[in-house]
Tab-separated table of C-alpha atoms (C1' of nucleotides) in Angstrom:
chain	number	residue	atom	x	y	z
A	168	UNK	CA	-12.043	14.866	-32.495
A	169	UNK	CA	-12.023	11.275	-31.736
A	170	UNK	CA	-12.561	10.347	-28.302
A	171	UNK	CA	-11.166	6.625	-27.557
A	172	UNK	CA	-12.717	3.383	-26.334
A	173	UNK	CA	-14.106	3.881	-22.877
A	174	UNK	CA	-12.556	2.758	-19.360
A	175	UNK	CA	-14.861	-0.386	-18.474
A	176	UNK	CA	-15.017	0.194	-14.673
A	177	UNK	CA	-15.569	3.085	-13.149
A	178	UNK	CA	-11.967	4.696	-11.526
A	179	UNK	CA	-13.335	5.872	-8.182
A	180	UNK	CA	-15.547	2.890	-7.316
A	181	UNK	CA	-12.797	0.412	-7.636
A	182	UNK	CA	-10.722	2.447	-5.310
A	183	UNK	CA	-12.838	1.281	-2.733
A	184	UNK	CA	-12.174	-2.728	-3.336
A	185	UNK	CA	-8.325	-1.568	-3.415
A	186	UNK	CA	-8.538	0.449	-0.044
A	187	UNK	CA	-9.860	-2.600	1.284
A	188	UNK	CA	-6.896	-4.679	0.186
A	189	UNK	CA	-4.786	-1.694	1.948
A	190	UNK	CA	-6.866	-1.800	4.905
A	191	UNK	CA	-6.355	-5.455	5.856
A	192	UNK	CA	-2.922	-5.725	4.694
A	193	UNK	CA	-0.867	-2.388	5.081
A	194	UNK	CA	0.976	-0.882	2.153
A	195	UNK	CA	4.104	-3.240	2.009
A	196	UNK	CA	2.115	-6.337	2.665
A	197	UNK	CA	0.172	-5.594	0.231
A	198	UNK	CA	1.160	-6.549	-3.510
A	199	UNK	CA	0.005	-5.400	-7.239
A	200	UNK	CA	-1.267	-8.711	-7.541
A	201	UNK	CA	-3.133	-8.436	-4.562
A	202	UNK	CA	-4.777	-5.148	-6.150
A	203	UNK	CA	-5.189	-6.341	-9.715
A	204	UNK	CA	-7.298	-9.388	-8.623
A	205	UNK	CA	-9.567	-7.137	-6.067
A	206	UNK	CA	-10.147	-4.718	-7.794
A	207	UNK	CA	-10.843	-6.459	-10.925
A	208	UNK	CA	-8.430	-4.979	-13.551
A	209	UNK	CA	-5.569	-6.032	-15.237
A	210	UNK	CA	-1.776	-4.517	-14.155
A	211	UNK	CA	-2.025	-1.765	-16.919
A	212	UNK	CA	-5.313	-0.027	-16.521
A	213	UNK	CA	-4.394	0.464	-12.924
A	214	UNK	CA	-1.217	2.136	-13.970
A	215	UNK	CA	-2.797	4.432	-16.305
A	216	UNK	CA	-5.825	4.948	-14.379
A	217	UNK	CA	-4.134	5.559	-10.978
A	218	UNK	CA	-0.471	6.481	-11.661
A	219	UNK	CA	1.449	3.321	-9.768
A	220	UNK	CA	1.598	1.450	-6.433
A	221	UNK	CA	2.437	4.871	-4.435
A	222	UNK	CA	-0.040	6.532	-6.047
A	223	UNK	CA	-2.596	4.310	-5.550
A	224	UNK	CA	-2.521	4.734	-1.875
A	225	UNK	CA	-2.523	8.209	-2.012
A	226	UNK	CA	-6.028	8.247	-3.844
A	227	UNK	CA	-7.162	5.603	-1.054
A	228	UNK	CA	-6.268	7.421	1.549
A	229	UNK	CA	-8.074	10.616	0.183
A	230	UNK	CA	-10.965	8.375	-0.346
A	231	UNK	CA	-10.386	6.932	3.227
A	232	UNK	CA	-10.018	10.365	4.854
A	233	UNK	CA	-13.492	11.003	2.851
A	234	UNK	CA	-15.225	7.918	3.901
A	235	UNK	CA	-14.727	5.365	6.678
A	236	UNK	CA	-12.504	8.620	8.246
A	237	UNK	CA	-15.051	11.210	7.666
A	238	UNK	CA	-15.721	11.172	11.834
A	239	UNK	CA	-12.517	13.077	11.673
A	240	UNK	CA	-13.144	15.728	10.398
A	241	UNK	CA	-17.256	16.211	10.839
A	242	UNK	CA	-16.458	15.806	14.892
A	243	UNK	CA	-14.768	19.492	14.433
A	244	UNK	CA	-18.877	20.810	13.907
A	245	UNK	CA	-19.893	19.712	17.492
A	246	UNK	CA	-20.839	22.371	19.770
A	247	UNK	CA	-18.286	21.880	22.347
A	248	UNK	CA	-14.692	20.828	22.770
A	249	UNK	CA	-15.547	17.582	24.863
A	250	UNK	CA	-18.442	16.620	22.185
A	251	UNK	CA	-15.847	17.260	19.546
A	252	UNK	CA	-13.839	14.459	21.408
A	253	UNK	CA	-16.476	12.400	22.450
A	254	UNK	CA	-17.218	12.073	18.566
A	255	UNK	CA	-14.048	11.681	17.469
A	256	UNK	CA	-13.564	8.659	19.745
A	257	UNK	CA	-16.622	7.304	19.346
A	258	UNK	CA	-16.232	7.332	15.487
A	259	UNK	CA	-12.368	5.748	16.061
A	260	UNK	CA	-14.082	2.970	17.862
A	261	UNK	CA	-16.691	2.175	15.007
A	262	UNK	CA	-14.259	2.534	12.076
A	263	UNK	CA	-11.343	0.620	13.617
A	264	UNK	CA	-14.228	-2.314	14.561
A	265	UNK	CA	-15.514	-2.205	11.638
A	266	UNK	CA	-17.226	-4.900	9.445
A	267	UNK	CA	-15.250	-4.139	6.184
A	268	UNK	CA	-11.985	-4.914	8.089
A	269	UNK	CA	-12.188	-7.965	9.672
A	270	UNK	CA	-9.078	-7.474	11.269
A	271	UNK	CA	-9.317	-4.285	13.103
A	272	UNK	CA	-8.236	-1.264	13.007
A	273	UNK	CA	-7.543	2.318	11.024
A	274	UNK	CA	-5.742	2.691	7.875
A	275	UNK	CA	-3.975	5.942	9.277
A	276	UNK	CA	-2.369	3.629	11.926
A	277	UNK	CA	-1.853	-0.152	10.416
A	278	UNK	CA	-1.005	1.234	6.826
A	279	UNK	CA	2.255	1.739	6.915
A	280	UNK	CA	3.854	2.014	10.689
A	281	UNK	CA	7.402	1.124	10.234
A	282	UNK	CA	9.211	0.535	6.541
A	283	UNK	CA	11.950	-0.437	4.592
A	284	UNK	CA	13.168	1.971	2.149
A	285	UNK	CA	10.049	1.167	-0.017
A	286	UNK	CA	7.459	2.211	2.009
A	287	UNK	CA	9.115	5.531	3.421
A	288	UNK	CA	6.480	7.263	1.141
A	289	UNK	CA	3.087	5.927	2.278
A	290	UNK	CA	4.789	5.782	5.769
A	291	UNK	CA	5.429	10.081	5.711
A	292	UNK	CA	2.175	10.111	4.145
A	293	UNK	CA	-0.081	8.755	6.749
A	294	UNK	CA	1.884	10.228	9.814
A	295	UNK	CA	1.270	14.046	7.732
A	296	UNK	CA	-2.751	12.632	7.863
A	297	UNK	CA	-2.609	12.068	12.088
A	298	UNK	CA	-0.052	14.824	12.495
A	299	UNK	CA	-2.995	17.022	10.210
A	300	UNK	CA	-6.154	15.734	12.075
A	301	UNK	CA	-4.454	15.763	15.262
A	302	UNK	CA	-3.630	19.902	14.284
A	303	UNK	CA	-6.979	20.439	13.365
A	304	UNK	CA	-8.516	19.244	16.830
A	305	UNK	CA	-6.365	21.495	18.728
A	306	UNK	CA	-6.995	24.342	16.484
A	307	UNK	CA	-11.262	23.430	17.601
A	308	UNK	CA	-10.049	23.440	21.254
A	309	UNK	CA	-8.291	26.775	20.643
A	310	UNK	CA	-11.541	28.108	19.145
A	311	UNK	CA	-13.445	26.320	21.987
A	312	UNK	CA	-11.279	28.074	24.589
A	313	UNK	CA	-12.212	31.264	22.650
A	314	UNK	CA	-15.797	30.899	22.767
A	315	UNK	CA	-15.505	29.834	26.660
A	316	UNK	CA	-16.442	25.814	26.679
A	317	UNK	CA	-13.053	25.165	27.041
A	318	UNK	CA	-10.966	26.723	30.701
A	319	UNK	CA	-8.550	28.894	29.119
A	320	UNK	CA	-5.436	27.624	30.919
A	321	UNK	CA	-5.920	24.006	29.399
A	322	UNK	CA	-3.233	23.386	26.945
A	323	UNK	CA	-5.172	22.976	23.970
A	324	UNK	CA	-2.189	21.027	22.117
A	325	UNK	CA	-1.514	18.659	25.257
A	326	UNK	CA	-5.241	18.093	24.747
A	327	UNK	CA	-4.982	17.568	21.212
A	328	UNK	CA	-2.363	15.352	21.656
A	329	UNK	CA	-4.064	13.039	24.503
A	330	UNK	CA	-7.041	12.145	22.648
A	331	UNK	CA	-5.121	11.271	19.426
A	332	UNK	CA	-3.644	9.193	21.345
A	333	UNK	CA	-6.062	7.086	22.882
A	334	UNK	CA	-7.268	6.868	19.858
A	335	UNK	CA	-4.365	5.260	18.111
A	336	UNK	CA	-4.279	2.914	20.912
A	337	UNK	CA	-8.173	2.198	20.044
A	338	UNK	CA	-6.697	1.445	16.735
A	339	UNK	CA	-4.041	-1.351	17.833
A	340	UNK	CA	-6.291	-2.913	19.982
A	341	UNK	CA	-9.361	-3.403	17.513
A	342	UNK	CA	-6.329	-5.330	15.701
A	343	UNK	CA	-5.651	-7.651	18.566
A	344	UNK	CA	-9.523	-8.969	18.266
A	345	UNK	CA	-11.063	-5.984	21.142
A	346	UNK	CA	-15.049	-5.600	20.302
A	347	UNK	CA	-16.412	-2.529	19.833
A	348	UNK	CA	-18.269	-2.720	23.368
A	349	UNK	CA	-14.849	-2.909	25.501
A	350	UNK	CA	-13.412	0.020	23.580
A	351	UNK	CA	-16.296	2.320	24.044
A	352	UNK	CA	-14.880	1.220	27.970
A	353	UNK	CA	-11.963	2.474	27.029
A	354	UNK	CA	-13.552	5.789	25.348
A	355	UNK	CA	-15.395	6.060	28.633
A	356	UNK	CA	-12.243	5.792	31.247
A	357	UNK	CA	-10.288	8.213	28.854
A	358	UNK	CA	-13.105	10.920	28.902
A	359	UNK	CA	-13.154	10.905	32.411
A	360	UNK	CA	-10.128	12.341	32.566
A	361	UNK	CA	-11.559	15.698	30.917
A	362	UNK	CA	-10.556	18.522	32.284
A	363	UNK	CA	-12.993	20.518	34.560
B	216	UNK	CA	34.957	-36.183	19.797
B	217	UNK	CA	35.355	-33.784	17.095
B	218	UNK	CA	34.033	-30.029	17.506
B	219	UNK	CA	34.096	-28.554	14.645
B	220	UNK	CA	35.159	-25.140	13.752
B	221	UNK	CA	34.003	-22.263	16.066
B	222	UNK	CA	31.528	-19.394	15.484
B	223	UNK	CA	32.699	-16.298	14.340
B	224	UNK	CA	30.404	-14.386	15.734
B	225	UNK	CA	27.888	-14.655	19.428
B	226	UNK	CA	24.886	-15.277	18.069
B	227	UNK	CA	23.005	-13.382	21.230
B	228	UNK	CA	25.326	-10.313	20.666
B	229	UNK	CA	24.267	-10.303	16.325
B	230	UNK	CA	20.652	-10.731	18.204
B	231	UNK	CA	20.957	-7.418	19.435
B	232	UNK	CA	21.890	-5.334	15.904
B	233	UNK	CA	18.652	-7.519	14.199
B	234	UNK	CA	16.469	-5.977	16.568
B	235	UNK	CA	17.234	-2.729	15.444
B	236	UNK	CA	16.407	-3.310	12.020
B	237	UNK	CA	13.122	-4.756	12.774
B	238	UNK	CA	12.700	-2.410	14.717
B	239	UNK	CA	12.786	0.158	12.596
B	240	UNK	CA	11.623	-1.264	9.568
B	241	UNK	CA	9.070	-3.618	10.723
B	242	UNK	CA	8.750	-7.017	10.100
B	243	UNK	CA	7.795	-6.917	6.390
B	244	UNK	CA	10.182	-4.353	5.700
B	245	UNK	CA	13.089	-5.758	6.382
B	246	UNK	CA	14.942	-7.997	3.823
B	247	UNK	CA	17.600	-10.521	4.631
B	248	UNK	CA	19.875	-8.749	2.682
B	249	UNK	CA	19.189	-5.706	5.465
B	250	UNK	CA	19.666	-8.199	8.436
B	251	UNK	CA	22.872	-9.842	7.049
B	252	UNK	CA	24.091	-6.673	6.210
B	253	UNK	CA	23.339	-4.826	9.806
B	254	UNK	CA	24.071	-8.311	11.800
B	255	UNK	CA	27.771	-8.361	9.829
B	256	UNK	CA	27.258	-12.300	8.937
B	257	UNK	CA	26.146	-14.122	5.634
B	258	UNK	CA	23.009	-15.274	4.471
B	259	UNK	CA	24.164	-19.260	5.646
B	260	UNK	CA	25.240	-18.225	8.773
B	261	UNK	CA	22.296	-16.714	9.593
B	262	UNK	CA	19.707	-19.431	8.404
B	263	UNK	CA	22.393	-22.061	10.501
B	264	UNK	CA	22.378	-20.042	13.823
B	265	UNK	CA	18.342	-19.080	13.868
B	266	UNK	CA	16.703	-20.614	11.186
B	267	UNK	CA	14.644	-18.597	9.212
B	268	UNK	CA	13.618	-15.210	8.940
B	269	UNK	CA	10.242	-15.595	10.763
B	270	UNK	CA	12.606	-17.726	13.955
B	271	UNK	CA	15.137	-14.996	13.715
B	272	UNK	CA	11.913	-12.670	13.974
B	273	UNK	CA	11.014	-14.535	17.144
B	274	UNK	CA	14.416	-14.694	18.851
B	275	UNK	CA	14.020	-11.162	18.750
B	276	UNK	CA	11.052	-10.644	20.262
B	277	UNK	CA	11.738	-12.279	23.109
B	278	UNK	CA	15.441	-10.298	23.434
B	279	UNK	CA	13.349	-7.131	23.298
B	280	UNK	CA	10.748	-8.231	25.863
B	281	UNK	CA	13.596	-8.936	28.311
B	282	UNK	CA	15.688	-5.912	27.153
B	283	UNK	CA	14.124	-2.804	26.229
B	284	UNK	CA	10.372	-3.243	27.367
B	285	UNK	CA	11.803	-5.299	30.333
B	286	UNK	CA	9.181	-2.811	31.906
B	287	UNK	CA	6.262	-4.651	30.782
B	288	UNK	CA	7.115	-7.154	33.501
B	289	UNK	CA	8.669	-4.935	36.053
B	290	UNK	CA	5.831	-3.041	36.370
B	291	UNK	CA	4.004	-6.055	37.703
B	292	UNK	CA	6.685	-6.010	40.858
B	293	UNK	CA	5.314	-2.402	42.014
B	294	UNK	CA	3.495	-2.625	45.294
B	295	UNK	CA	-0.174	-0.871	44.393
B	296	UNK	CA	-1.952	-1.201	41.338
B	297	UNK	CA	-1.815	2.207	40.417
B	298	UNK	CA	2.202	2.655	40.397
B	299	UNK	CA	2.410	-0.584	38.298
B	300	UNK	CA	0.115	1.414	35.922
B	301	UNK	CA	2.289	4.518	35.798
B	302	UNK	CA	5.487	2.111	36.138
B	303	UNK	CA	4.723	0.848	32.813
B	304	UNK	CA	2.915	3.524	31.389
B	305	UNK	CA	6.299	5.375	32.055
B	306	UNK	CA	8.816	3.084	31.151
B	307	UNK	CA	6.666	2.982	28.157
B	308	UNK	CA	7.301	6.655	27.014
B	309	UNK	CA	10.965	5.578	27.412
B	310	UNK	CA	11.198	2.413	24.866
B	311	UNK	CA	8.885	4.225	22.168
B	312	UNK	CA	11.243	7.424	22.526
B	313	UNK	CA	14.305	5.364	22.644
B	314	UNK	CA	17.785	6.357	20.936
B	315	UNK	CA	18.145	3.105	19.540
B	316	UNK	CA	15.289	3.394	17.012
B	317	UNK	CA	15.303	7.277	16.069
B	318	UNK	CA	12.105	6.347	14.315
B	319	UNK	CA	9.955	6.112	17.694
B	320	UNK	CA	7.517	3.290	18.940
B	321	UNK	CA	7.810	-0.186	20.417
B	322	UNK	CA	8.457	-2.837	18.507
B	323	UNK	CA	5.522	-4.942	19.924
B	324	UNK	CA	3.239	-2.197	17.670
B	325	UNK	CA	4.940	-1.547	15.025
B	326	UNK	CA	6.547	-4.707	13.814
B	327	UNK	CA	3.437	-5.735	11.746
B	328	UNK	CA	0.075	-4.060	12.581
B	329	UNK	CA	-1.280	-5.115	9.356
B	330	UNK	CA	0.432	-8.014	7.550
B	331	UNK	CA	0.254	-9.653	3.991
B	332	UNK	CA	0.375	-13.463	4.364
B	333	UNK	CA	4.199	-13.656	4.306
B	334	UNK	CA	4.097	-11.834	7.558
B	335	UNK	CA	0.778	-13.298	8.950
B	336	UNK	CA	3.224	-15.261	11.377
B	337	UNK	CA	5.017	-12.432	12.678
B	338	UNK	CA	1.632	-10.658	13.107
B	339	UNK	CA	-0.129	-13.036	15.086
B	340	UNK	CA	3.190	-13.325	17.220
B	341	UNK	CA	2.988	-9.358	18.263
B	342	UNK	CA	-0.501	-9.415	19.139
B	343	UNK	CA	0.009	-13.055	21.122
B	344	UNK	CA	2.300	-10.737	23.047
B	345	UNK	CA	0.382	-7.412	23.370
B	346	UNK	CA	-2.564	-9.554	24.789
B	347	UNK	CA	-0.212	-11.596	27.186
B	348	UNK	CA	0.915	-8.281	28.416
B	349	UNK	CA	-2.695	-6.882	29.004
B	350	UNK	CA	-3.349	-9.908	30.467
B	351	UNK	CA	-0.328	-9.785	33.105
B	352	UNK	CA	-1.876	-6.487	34.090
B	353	UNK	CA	-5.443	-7.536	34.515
B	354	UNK	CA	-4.111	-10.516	37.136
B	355	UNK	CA	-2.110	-8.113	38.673
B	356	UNK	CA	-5.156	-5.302	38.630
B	357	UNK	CA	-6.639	-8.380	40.562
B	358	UNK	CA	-4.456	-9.281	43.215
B	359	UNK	CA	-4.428	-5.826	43.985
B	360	UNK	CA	-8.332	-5.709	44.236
B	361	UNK	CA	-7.587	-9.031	46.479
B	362	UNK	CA	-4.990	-6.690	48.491
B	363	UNK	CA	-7.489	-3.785	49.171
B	364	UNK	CA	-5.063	-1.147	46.878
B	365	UNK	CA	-8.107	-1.233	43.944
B	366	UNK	CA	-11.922	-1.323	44.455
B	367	UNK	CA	-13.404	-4.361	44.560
B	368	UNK	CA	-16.242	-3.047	42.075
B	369	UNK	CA	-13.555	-1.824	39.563
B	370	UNK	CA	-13.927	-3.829	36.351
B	371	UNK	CA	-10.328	-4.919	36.293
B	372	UNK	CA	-10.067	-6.350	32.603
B	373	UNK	CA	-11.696	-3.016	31.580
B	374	UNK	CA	-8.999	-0.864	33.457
B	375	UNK	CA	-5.683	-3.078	31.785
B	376	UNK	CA	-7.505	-2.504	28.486
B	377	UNK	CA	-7.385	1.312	28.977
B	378	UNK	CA	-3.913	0.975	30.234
B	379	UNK	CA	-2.396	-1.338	27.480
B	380	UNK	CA	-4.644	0.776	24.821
B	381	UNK	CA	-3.493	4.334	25.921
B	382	UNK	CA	0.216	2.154	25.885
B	383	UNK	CA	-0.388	1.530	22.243
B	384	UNK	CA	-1.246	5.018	21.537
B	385	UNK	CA	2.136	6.662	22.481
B	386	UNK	CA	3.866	4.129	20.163
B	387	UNK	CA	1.785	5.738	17.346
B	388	UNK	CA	2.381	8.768	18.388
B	389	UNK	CA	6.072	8.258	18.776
B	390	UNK	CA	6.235	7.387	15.476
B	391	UNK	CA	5.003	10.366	14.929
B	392	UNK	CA	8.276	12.117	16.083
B	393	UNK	CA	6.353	13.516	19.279
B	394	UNK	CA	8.856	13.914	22.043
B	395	UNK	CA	9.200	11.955	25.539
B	396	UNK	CA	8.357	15.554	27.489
B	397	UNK	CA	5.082	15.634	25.516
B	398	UNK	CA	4.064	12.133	25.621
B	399	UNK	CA	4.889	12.512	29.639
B	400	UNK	CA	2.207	14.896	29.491
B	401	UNK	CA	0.069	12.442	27.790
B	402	UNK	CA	0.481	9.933	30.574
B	403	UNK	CA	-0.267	12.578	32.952
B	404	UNK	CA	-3.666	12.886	31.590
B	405	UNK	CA	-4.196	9.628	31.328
B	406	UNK	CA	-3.457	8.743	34.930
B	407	UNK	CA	-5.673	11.806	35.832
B	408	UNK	CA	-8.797	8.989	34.967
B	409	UNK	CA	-7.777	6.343	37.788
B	410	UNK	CA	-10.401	5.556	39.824
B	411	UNK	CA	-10.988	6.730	42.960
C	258	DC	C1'	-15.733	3.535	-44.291
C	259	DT	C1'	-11.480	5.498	-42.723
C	260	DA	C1'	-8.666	7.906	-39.478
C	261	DC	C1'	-7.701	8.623	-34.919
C	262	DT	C1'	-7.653	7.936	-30.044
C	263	DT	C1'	-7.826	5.341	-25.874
C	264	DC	C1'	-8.446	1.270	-23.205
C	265	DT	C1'	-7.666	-4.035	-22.664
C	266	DG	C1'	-4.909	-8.100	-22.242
C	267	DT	C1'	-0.943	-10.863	-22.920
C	268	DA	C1'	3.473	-11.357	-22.376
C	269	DC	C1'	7.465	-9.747	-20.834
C	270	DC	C1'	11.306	-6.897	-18.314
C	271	DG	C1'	15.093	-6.425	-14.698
C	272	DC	C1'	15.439	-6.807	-9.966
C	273	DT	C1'	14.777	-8.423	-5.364
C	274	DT	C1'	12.928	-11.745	-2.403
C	275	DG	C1'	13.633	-15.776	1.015
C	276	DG	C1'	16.267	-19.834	0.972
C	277	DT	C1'	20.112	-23.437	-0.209
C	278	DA	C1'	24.197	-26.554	-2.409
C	279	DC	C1'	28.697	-26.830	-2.240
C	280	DT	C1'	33.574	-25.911	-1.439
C	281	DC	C1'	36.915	-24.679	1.668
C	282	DA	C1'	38.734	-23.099	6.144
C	283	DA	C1'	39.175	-23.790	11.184
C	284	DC	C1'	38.952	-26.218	14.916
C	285	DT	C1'	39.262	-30.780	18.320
C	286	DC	C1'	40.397	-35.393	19.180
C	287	DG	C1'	43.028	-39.632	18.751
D	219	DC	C1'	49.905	-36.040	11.725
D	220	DG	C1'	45.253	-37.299	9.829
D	221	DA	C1'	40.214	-38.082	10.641
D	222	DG	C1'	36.076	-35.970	11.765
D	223	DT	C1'	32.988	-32.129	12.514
D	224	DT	C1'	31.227	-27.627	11.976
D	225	DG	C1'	31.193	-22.827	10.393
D	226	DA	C1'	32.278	-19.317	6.454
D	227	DG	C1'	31.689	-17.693	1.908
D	228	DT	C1'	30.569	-17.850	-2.857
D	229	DA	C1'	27.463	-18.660	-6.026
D	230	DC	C1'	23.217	-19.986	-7.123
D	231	DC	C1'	17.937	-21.130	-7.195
D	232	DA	C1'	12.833	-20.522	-8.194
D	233	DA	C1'	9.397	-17.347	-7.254
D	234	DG	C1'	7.561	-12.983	-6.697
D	235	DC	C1'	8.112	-8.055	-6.976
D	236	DG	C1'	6.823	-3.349	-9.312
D	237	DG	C1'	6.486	-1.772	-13.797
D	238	DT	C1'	6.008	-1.670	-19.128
D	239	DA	C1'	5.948	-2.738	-24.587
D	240	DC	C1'	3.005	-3.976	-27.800
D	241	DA	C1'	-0.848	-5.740	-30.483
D	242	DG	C1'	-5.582	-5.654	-30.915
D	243	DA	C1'	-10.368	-4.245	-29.538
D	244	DA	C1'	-13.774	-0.481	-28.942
D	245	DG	C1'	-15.257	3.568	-29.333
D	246	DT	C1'	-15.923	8.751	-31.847
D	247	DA	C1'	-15.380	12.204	-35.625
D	248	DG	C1'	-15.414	13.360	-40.242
DNA sequence: CTACTTCTGTACCGCTTGGTACTCAACTCG
DNA sequence: CGAGTTGAGTACCAAGCGGTACAGAAGTAG
């Protein structure tokens, strides 16, 4: 059974060159060109490697969600509801200031915000990713309300809904140039309004 | 004197149905082909009455900062610090929840968060105005320190950060499809952190 | 070595993009 | 009326888009 000549790059680490491309420049601003010359490969062996354009993304943002994201879901294992939000907005602030995208910000946010017709897809896909993580921190409050850290008369979703929202505006603001140092302000003025 | 023939159309009026589009589409993801079609003019008509796309792009802008987030300004006009921060954090719920882009969020945001270079421009542009905004708020944050309405210890830059970024964060979550009720509640929570 | 399979690279596809040349229509002024 | 000016509309441009056909290189199995 023969086997074929062999890929000459390795499929998952050259993800990470093209989720940097994605990063900086959103899904429609970003072109196949723009991808072929990161990441190194000519226009077919990214088609048959990765499926297409659409595609693409989706395997970034897995590998996003995986990586650079991983505060998202690893701030669900704190002890308490208000660590599990302290982490998650601490994390926001490092990843949207961080050194691999110069120009600030998350990938859930500045990928794709508003479309044409083009970019519905990656658009639906990364609102399902903060609808998703925004689901699973309420579902940590619930539990949190269960175990008694959390007063049981909070509304877990409003909750939920409040700190995925600051941080999407920690997001937008990294883009405008804000240093890590003022948004952990910003962390620290929207904590204080924890309940209790 | 000659005068030549008359416009067809009032080019403030056509202003008004571009704004949509961009608005819902973004910068990037609009094609002239979308605006011409939406505005009801052709393609010469348009580049003789605004230039180009990224001028059109502009005259927009400023129609939507003195039409639907009109509030960034009013807000400045309340008499205490902290009603100019709910005046705007308010009449922000409204815009990013507005009927005339079903989609959700404020144009400012989501008109290009993260640009390839075509729409560098128009990028730069948004942010230019999200940080003239902030910094409206901040002077006013200070006169009302000056006026004895905010302590004189309060770190006033810090506090129109927190404003402006939790202001950011309901456009996201607009876009989102989260309702004006819930994002109320968001404010709500948000305001619960003003000093004093 | 030959047969077979799979990846690489060039060269191309049809289509859309933002932008414009040019002709004709509509208007004012003398 | 005609001369002059300006907008409308068609038809077009080069360049870039996402995506692919095809020939040849590189490997394995027998």
């Amino acid at each position: 059974m023969a086997v074929g000549r062999p890929r000459a790059f390795d499929v998952e680490e050259r993800l990470d060159r093209a989720l940097d491309v994605f990063w900086r420049q959103g899904y429609e601003g970003t072109a196949l060109s723009d991808l072929t010359e990161a990441m190194g490969i000519n226009r077919p062996s990214l088609y048959a490697a990765y499926g297409n354009k659409e595609a693409l993304f989706g395997r970034v943002l897995d590998r996003y969600q995986d990586g650079p994201a991983r505060h998202l879901r690893t701030a669900l294992e704190e002890p308490t509801a208000r660590a599990a939000a302290e982490h998650l907005l601490r994390g926001s602030v490092a990843v949207v200031t961080s050194a691999r995208n110069p120009g600030g910000g998350c990938l859930l946010v500045q990928g794709a915000l508003a479309t044409g017709e083009q970019g519905e897809a990656a658009r639906a896909r990364l609102a399902d990713g903060r609808r998703a993580a925004e689901t699973a921190l309420r579902r940590r409050f619930e539990r949190a309300q269960d175990e008694g850290d959390l007063a049981p008369d909070e509304d877990a979703a409003d909750l939920a809904r409040y700190i995925a929202s600051v941080s999407f505006g920690l997001s937008v603001h990294a883009s405008d140039g804000t240093g890590a140092e003022a948004l952990h302000r910003v962390v620290d003025r929207a904590l204080a309004a924890w309940p209790g």
